[in-house]
CSV table of C-alpha atoms in Angstrom, one decimal:
chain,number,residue,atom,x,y,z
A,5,UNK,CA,-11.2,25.2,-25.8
A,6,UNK,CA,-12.7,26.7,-22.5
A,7,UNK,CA,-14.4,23.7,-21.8
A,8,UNK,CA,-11.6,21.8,-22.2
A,9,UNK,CA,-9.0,24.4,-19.7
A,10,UNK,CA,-11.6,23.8,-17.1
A,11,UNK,CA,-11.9,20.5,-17.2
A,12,UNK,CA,-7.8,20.6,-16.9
A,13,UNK,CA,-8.4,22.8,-13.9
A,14,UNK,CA,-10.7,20.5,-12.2
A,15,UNK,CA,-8.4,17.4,-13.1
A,16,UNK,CA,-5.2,19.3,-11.6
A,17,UNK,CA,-7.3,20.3,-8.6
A,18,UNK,CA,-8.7,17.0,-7.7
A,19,UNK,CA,-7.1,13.8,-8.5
A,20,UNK,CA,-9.1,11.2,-7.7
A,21,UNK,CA,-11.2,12.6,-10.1
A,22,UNK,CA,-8.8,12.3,-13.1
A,23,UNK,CA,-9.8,9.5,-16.2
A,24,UNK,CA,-6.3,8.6,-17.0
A,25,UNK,CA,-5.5,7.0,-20.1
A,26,UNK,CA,-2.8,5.0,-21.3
A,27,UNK,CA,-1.9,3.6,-25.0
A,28,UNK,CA,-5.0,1.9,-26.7
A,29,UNK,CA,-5.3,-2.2,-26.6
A,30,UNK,CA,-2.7,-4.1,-28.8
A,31,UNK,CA,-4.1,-7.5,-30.0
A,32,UNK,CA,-3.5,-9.9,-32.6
A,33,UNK,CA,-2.8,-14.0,-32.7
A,34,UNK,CA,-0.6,-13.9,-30.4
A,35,UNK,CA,-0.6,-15.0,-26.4
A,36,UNK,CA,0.6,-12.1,-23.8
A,37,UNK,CA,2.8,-13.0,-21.2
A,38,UNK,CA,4.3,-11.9,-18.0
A,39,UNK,CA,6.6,-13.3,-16.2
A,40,UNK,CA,7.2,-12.3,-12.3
A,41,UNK,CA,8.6,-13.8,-8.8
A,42,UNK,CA,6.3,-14.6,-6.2
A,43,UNK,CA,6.3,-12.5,-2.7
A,44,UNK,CA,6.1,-16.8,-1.2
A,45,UNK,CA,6.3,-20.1,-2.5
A,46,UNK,CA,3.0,-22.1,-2.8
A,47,UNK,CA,4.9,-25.6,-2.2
A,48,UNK,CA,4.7,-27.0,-5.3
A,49,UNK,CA,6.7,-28.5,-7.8
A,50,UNK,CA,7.6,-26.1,-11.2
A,51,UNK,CA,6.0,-29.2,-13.5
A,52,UNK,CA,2.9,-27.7,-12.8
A,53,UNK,CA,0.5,-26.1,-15.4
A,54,UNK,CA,-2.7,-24.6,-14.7
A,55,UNK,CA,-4.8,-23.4,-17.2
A,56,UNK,CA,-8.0,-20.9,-16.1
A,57,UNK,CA,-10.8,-20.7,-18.0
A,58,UNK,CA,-12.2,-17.2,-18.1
A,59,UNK,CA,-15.3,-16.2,-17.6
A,60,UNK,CA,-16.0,-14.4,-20.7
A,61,UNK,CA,-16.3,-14.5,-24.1
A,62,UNK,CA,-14.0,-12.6,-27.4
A,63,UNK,CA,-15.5,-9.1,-28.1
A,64,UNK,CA,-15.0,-10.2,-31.9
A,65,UNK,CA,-16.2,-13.7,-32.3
A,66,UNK,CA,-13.4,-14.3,-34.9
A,67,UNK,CA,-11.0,-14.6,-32.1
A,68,UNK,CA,-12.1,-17.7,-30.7
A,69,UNK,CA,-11.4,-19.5,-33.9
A,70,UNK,CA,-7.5,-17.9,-34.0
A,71,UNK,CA,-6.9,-19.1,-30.3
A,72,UNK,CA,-8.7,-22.4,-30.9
A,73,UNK,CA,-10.5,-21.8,-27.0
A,74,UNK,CA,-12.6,-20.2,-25.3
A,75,UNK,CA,-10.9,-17.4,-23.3
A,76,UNK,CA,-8.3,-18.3,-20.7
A,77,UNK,CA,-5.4,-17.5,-18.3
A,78,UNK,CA,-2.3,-20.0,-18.3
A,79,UNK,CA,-0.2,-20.3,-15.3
A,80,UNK,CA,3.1,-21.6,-15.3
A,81,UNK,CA,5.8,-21.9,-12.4
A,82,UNK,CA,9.1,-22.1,-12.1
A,83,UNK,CA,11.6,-22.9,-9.0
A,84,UNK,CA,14.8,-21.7,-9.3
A,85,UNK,CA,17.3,-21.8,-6.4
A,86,UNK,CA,18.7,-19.1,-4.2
A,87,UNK,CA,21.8,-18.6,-2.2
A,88,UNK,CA,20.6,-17.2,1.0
A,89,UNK,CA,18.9,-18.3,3.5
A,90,UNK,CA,17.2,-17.2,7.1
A,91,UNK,CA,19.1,-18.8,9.0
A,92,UNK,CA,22.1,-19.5,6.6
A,93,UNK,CA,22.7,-15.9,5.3
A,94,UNK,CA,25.4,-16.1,2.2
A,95,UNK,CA,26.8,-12.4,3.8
A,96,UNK,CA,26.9,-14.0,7.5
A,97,UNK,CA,30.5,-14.8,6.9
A,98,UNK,CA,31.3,-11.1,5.5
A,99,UNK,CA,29.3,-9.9,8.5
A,100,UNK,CA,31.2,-11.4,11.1
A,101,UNK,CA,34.8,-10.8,9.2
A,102,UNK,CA,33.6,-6.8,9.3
A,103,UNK,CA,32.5,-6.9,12.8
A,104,UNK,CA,35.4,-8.6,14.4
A,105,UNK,CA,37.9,-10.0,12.0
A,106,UNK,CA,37.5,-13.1,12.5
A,107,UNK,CA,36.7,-16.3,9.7
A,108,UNK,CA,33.1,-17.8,10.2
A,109,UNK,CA,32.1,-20.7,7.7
A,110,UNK,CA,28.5,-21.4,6.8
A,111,UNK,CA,29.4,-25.3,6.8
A,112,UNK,CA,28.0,-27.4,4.4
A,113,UNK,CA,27.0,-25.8,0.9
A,114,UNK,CA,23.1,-24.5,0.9
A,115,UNK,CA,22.7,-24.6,-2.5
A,116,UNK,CA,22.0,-28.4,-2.6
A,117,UNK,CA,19.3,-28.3,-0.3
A,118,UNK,CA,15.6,-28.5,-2.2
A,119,UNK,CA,14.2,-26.5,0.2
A,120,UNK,CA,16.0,-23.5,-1.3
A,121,UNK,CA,14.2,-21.4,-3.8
A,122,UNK,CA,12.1,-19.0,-5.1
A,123,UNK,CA,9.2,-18.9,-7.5
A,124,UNK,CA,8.7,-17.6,-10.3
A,125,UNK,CA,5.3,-17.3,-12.4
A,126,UNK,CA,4.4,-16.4,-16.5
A,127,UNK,CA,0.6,-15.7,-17.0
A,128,UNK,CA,-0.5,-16.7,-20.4
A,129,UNK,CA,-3.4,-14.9,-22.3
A,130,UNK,CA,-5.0,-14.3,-25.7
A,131,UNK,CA,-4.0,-10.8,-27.0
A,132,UNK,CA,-7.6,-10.2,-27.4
A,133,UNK,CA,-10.3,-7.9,-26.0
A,134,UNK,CA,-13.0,-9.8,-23.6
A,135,UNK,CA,-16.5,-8.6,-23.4
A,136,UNK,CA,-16.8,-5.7,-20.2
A,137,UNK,CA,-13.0,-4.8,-21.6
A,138,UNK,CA,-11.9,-1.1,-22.5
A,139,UNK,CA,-10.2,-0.7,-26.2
A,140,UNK,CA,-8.8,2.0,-24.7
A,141,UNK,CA,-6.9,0.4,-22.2
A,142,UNK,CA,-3.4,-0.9,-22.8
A,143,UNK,CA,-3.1,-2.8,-20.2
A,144,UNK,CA,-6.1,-4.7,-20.8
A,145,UNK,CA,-4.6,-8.0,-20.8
A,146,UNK,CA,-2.4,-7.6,-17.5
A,147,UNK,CA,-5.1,-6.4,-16.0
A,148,UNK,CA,-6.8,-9.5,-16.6
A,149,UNK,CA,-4.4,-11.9,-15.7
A,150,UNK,CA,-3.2,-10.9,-12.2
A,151,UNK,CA,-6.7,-11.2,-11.7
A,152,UNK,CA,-7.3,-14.7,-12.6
A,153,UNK,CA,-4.0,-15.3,-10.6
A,154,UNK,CA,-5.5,-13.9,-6.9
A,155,UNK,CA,-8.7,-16.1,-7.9
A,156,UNK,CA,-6.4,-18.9,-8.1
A,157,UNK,CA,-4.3,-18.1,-5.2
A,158,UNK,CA,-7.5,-18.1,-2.8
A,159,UNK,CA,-8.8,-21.2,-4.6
A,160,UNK,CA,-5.1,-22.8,-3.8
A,161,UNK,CA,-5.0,-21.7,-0.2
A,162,UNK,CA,-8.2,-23.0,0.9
A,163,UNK,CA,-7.9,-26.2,-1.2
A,164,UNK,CA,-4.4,-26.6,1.5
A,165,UNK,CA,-5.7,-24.9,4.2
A,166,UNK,CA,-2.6,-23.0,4.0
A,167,UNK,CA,-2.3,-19.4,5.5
A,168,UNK,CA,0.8,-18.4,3.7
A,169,UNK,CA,-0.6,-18.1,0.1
A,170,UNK,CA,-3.1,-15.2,-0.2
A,171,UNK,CA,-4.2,-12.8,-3.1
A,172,UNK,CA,-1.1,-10.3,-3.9
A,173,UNK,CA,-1.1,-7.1,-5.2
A,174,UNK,CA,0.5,-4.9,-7.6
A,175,UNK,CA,3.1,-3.6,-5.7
A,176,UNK,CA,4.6,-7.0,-4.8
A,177,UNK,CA,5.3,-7.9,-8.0
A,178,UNK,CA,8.2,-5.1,-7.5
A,179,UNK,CA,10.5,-4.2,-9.2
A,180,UNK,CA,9.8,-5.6,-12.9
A,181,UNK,CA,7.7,-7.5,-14.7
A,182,UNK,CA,9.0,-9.3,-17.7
A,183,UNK,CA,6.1,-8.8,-20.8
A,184,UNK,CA,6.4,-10.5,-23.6
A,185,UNK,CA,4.2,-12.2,-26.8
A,186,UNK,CA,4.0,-15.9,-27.7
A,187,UNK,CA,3.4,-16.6,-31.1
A,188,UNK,CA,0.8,-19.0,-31.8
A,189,UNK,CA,4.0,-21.4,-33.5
A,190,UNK,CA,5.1,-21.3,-29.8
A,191,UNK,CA,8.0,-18.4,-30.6
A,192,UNK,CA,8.5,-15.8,-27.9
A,193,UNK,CA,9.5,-12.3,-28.0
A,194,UNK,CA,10.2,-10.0,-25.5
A,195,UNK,CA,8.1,-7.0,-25.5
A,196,UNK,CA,9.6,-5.0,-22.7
A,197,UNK,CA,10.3,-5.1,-19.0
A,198,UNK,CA,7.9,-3.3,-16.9
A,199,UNK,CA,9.0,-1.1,-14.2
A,200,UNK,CA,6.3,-1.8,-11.1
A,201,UNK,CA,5.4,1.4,-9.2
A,202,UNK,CA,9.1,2.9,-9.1
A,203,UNK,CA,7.9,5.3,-6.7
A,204,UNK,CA,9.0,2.8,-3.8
A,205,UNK,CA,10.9,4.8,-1.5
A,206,UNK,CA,15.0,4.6,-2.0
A,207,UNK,CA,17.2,4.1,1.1
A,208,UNK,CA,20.5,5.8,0.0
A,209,UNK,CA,23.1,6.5,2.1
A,210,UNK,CA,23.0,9.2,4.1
A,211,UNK,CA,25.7,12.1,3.7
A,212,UNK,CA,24.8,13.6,6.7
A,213,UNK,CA,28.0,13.9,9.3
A,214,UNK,CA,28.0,11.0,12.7
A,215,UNK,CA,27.4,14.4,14.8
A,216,UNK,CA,24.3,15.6,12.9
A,217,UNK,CA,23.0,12.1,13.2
A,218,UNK,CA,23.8,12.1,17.0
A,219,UNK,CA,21.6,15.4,17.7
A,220,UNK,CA,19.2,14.4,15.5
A,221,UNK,CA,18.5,11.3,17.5
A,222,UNK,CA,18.9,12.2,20.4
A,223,UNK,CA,16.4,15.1,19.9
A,224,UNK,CA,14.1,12.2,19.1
A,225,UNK,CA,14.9,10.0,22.1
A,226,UNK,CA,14.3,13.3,23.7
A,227,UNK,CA,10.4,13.8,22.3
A,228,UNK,CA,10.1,9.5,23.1
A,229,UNK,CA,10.4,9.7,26.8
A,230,UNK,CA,9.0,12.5,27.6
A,231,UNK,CA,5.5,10.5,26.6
A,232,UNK,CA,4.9,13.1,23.4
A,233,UNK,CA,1.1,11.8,23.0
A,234,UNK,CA,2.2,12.5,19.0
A,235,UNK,CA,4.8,9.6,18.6
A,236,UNK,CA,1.9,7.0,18.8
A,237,UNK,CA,0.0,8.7,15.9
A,238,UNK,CA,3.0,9.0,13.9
A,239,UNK,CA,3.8,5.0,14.6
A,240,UNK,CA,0.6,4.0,13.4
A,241,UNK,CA,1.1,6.3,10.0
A,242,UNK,CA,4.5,4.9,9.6
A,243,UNK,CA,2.8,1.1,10.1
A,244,UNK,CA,0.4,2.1,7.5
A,245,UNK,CA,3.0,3.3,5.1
A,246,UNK,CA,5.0,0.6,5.2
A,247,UNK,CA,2.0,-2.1,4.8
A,248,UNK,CA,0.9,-0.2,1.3
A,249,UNK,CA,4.4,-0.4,0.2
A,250,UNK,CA,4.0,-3.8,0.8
A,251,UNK,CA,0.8,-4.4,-0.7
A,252,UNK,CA,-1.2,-5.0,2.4
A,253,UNK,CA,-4.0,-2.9,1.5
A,254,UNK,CA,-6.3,-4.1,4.3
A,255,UNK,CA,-3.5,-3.6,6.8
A,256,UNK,CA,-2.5,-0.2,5.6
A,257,UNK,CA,-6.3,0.9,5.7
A,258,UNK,CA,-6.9,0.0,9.3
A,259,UNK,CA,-3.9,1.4,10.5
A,260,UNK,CA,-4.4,4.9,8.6
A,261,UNK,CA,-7.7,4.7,10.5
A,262,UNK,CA,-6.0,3.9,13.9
A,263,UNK,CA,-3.7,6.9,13.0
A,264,UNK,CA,-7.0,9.0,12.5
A,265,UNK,CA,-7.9,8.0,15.7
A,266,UNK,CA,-5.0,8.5,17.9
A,267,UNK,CA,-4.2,12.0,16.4
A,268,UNK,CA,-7.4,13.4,16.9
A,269,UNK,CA,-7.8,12.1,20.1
A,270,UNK,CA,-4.1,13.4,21.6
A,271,UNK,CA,-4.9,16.3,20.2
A,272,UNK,CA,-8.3,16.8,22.1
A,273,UNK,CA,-6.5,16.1,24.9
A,274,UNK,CA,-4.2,18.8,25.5
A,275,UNK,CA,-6.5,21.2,24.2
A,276,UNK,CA,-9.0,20.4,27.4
A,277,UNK,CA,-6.0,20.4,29.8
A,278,UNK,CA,-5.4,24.3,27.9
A,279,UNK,CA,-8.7,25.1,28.8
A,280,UNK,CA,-8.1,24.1,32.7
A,281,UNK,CA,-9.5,20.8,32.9
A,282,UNK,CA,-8.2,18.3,35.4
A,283,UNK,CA,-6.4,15.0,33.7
A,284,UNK,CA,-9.2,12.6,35.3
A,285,UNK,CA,-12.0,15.0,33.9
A,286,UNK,CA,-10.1,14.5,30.5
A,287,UNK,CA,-9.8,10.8,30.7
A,288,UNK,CA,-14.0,10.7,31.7
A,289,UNK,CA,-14.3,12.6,28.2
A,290,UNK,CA,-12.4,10.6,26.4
A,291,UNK,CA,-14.3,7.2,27.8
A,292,UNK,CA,-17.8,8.8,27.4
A,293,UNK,CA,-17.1,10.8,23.7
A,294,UNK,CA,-17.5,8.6,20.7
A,295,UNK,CA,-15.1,9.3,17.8
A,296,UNK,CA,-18.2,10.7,15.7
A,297,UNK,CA,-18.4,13.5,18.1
A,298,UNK,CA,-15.6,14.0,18.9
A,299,UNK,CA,-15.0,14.8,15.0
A,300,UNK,CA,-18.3,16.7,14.7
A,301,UNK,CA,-18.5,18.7,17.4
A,302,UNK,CA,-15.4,18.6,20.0
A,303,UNK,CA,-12.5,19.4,17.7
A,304,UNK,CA,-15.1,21.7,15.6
A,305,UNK,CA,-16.1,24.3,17.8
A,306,UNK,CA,-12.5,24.7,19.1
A,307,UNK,CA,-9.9,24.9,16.7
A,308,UNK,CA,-12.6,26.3,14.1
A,309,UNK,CA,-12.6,25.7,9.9
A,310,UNK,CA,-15.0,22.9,8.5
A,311,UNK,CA,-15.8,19.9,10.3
A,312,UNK,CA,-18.8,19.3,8.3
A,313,UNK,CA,-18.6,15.2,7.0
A,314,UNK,CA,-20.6,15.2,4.2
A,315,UNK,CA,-18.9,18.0,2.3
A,316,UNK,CA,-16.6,15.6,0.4
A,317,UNK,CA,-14.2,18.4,-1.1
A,318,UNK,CA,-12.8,19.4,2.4
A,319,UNK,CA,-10.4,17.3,4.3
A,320,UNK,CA,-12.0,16.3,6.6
A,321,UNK,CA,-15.3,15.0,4.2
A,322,UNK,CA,-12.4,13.2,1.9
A,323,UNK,CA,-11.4,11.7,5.5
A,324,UNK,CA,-14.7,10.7,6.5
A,325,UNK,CA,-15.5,9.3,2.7
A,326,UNK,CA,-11.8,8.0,2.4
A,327,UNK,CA,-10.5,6.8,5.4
A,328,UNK,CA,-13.1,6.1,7.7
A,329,UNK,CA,-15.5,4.5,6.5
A,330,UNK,CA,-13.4,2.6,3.6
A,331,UNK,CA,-12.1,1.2,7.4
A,332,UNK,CA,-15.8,0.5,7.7
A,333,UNK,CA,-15.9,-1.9,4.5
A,334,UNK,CA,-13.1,-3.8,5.4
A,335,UNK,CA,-13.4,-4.5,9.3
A,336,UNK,CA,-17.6,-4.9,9.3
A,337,UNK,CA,-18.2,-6.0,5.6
A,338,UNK,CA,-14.8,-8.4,4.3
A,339,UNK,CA,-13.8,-5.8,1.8
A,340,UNK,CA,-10.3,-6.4,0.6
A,341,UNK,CA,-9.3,-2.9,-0.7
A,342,UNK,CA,-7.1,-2.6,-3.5
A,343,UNK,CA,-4.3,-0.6,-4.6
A,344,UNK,CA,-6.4,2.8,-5.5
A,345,UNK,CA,-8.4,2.7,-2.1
A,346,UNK,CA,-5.2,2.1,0.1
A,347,UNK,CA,-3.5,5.3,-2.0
A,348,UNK,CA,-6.9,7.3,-1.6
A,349,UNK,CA,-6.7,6.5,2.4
A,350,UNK,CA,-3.0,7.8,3.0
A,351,UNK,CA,-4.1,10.9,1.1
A,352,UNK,CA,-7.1,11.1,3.0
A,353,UNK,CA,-4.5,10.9,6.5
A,354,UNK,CA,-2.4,13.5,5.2
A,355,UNK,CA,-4.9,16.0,4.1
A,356,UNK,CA,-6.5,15.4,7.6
A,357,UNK,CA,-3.1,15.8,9.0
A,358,UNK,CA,-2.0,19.1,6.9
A,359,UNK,CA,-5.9,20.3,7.8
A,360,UNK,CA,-5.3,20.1,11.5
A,361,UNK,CA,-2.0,21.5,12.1
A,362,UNK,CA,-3.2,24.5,10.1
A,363,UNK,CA,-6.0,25.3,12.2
A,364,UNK,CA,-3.7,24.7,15.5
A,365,UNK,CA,-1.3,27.1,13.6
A,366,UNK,CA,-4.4,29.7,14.7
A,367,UNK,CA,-4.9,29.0,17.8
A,368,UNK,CA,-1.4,28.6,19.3
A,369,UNK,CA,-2.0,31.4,22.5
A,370,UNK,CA,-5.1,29.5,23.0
A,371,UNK,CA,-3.7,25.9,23.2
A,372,UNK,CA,0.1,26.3,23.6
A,373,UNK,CA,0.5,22.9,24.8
A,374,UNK,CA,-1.1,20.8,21.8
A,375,UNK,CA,0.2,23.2,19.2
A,376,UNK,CA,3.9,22.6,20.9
A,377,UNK,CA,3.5,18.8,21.5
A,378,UNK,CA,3.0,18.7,17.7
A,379,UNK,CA,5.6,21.0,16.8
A,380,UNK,CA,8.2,18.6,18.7
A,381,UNK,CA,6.9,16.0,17.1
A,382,UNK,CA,7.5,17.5,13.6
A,383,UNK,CA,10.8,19.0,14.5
A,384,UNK,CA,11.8,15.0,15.0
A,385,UNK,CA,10.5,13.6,12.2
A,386,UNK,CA,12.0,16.5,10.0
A,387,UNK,CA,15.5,16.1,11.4
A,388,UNK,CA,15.6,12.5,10.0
C-alpha cells in the first residue's frame, strides 16, 4: 500500500511521467470505423477507395481467417457540399444589413458550383490486435488507423506534388469523431461519437462593460508603444499556442523555442543596463554571447536559483530537455513532433516562464527595470 501512495505521489508530482491507462482492447469480427472531416480537400473525387495493407500480422492467427486478409486500413471519402465560401460568405449579406442597413445579394446561388465542398473520411479496420499492439489499450485500433492515414497523405502529396495535403494531427480532427463497427454482413452500428481534445479554448462572450474594455486596451496600447522588450516574447508564445491548437506541432515547437529565446534575452538586457552598462556595450554582448551561455552562466550568476541543464527535474533542465533541444530534432534532424512533444514544449515554456519571474521576484531593488518591464507586461495580458 506504501509502495503504491508513493508511486501516486511521484505520478501527481510529475506528469510526464504518468502510464495512463484507458479501457482494455475490444475486438471481435467486426471492422472499426471512424468517420471524420478533413482540415483540406485532396482534389479528388468521393468514388475513391483506398485500401492499405498493414504492415503487420494478427496477434492470434485465428483472425486472419475471420477477416479473410491480411491486416489492413480502408479509406473511404466523401464530398459533400457547403454553403459558404471565401470569397462568397453565406453571412456577407447579414453583415452588411448589420453594418449599414442596406440589402446586399450574393448573386447567383453557390451551392451549384462543384468546387464547393468539404471532405469527409471513414477509416476501416479489423477489430483485432496486431503484433507490437497493447491489449491494454482501447484505442488500439484508432491509433492505428490515423496512422495509416498520415502515411497515405505523404504518399498522396508527393505522388501530386501538392503542398496543401500534409500528415494531420489529432487535434484537427476537432470536434468529433464518429466511431462505429461494421459487421462483417456489411451492417453498421454506431458505437459513440468521440469528443477530440475538448480542452480547445472557448471564446464566449465577454460580460465585461465597453469602459473596462476601453482601459484595458488602452493600458495595452500603452505597454505596445512604449517598445516593452516583453511584448515580442509574449507574440511568439501566443504564435505557438495557437499552432498546437491547430495541430502544427513543428510550428508550435519552433516558436516556443523562439519564445525561449526572446524572453531570456530581453530579460538579460535590462538587467546589464541595471548594473550601469551603456546600451552599445549591451548590444556588443548580446552579438558576442551565445544562447548556451547566456543560459548557463549570464542569467545564472545574477538572478540566482538553478541554471544547471542537465538536472532534468528543474525548469530550466525540463527546458533544456523539452524545449530546446526537441527544437534541435526538428530544425537539424526532420523530426515531425507529435502531439505529446508539442504539449511537453509549452509546459517546458511555462515552467521556464513561472521559473524566471520568481527569481526576478528576488531581486526587484537590484534590477527595477526588468522586474517592472515584466510586471507591465503581465498587468496587460491579465486585464484581457
Amino acid at each position: 500500500m506504501a509502495s503504491s501512495k508513493k508511486r501516486r505521489e511521484k505520478t501527481k508530482a510529475d506528469p510526464h511521467r504518468a502510464n495512463w491507462r484507458g479501457d482494455p482492447a475490444e475486438t471481435g469480427p467486426f471492422i472499426s470505423t471512424f468517420t471524420f472531416r478533413l482540415p483540406f480537400r485532396m482534389g479528388i473525387s468521393d468514388n475513391f477507395e483506398q485500401e492499405i495493407a498493414w504492415p503487420s500480422e494478427y496477434q492470434n492467427p485465428e483472425d486472419a481467417q475471420t477477416f479473410a486478409k491480411p491486416p489492413f486500413v480502408r479509406l473511404r471519402l466523401f464530398n459533400p457540399t457547403v454553403p459558404d465560401r471565401k470569397f462568397s460568405p453565406a453571412n456577407a449579406p447579414a453583415a452588411v444589413r448589420r453594418f449599414y442597413g442596406s440589402d446586399y445579394e450574393l448573386g447567383p446561388a453557390d451551392d451549384v458550383d462543384p468546387l464547393l465542398y468539404e471532405q469527409w473520411v471513414s477509416l476501416e479496420t479489423p477489430a483485432a490486435l496486431l503484433v507490437g499492439e497493447d491489449p491494454a489499450d482501447g484505442a488500439y485500433a484508432f491509433h492505428r488507423c490515423p496512422s495509416a492515414l498520415d502515411t497515405y497523405l505523404q504518399a498522396f502529396a508527393l505522388a501530386r506534388n501538392d503542398n496543401l495535403v500534409r500528415p494531420i494531427s489529432s487535434r484537427e480532427l476537432r470536434p468529433i469523431v464518429i466511431v462505429g463497427a461494421l459487421s462483417l454482413s456489411g451492417d453498421w452500428t454506431l458505437q459513440s461519437p468521440m469528443l477530440m481534445h475538448p480542452d480547445g479554448k472557448a471564446r464566449p462572450l465577454s460580460s465585461r462593460s465597453a469602459a473596462e474594455h476601453a482601459e484595458s486596451l488602452n493600458r495595452a496600447m500603452e505597454t505596445m508603444l512604449r517598445g516593452n522588450p516583453f511584448v515580442r516574447s509574449w507574440q511568439w508564445k501566443a504564435r505557438a499556442e495557437r499552432r498546437r491548437y491547430e495541430g502544427d506541432n513543428a510550428d508550435a515547437v519552433v516558436s516556443f523555442q523562439i519564445a525561449a529565446e526572446v524572453l531570456l534575452f530581453e530579460v538579460w538586457a535590462p538587467l546589464l543596463i541595471d548594473e550601469g552598462r551603456s546600451t552599445s556595450e549591451v548590444l556588443d554582448l548580446r552579438r558576442d554571447t551565445s544562447f548556451a551561455s547566456l543560459v548557463k552562466s549570464e542569467l545564472g550568476q545574477r538572478l540566482g536559483g538553478s541554471w544547471d541543464m542537465t538536472r532534468l527535474r528543474t525548469p530550466v533542465g525540463r527546458y533544456w530537455n523539452d524545449l530546446y533541444q526537441l527544437r534541435i530534432q526538428v530544425v537539424h534532424s526532420g523530426y515531425l513532433p507529435h502531439d505529446g512533444d508539442a504539449e511537453r514544449a509549452e509546459g517546458a515554456y511555462e515552467g521556464l516562464e513561472k521559473f524566471l519571474d520568481e527569481r526576478l521576484g528576488t531581486k526587484t531593488r537590484r534590477y527595477p527595470s526588468a522586474v517592472g518591464a515584466r510586471r507591465e507586461v503581465g498587468e496587460a495580458t491579465r486585464s484581457s
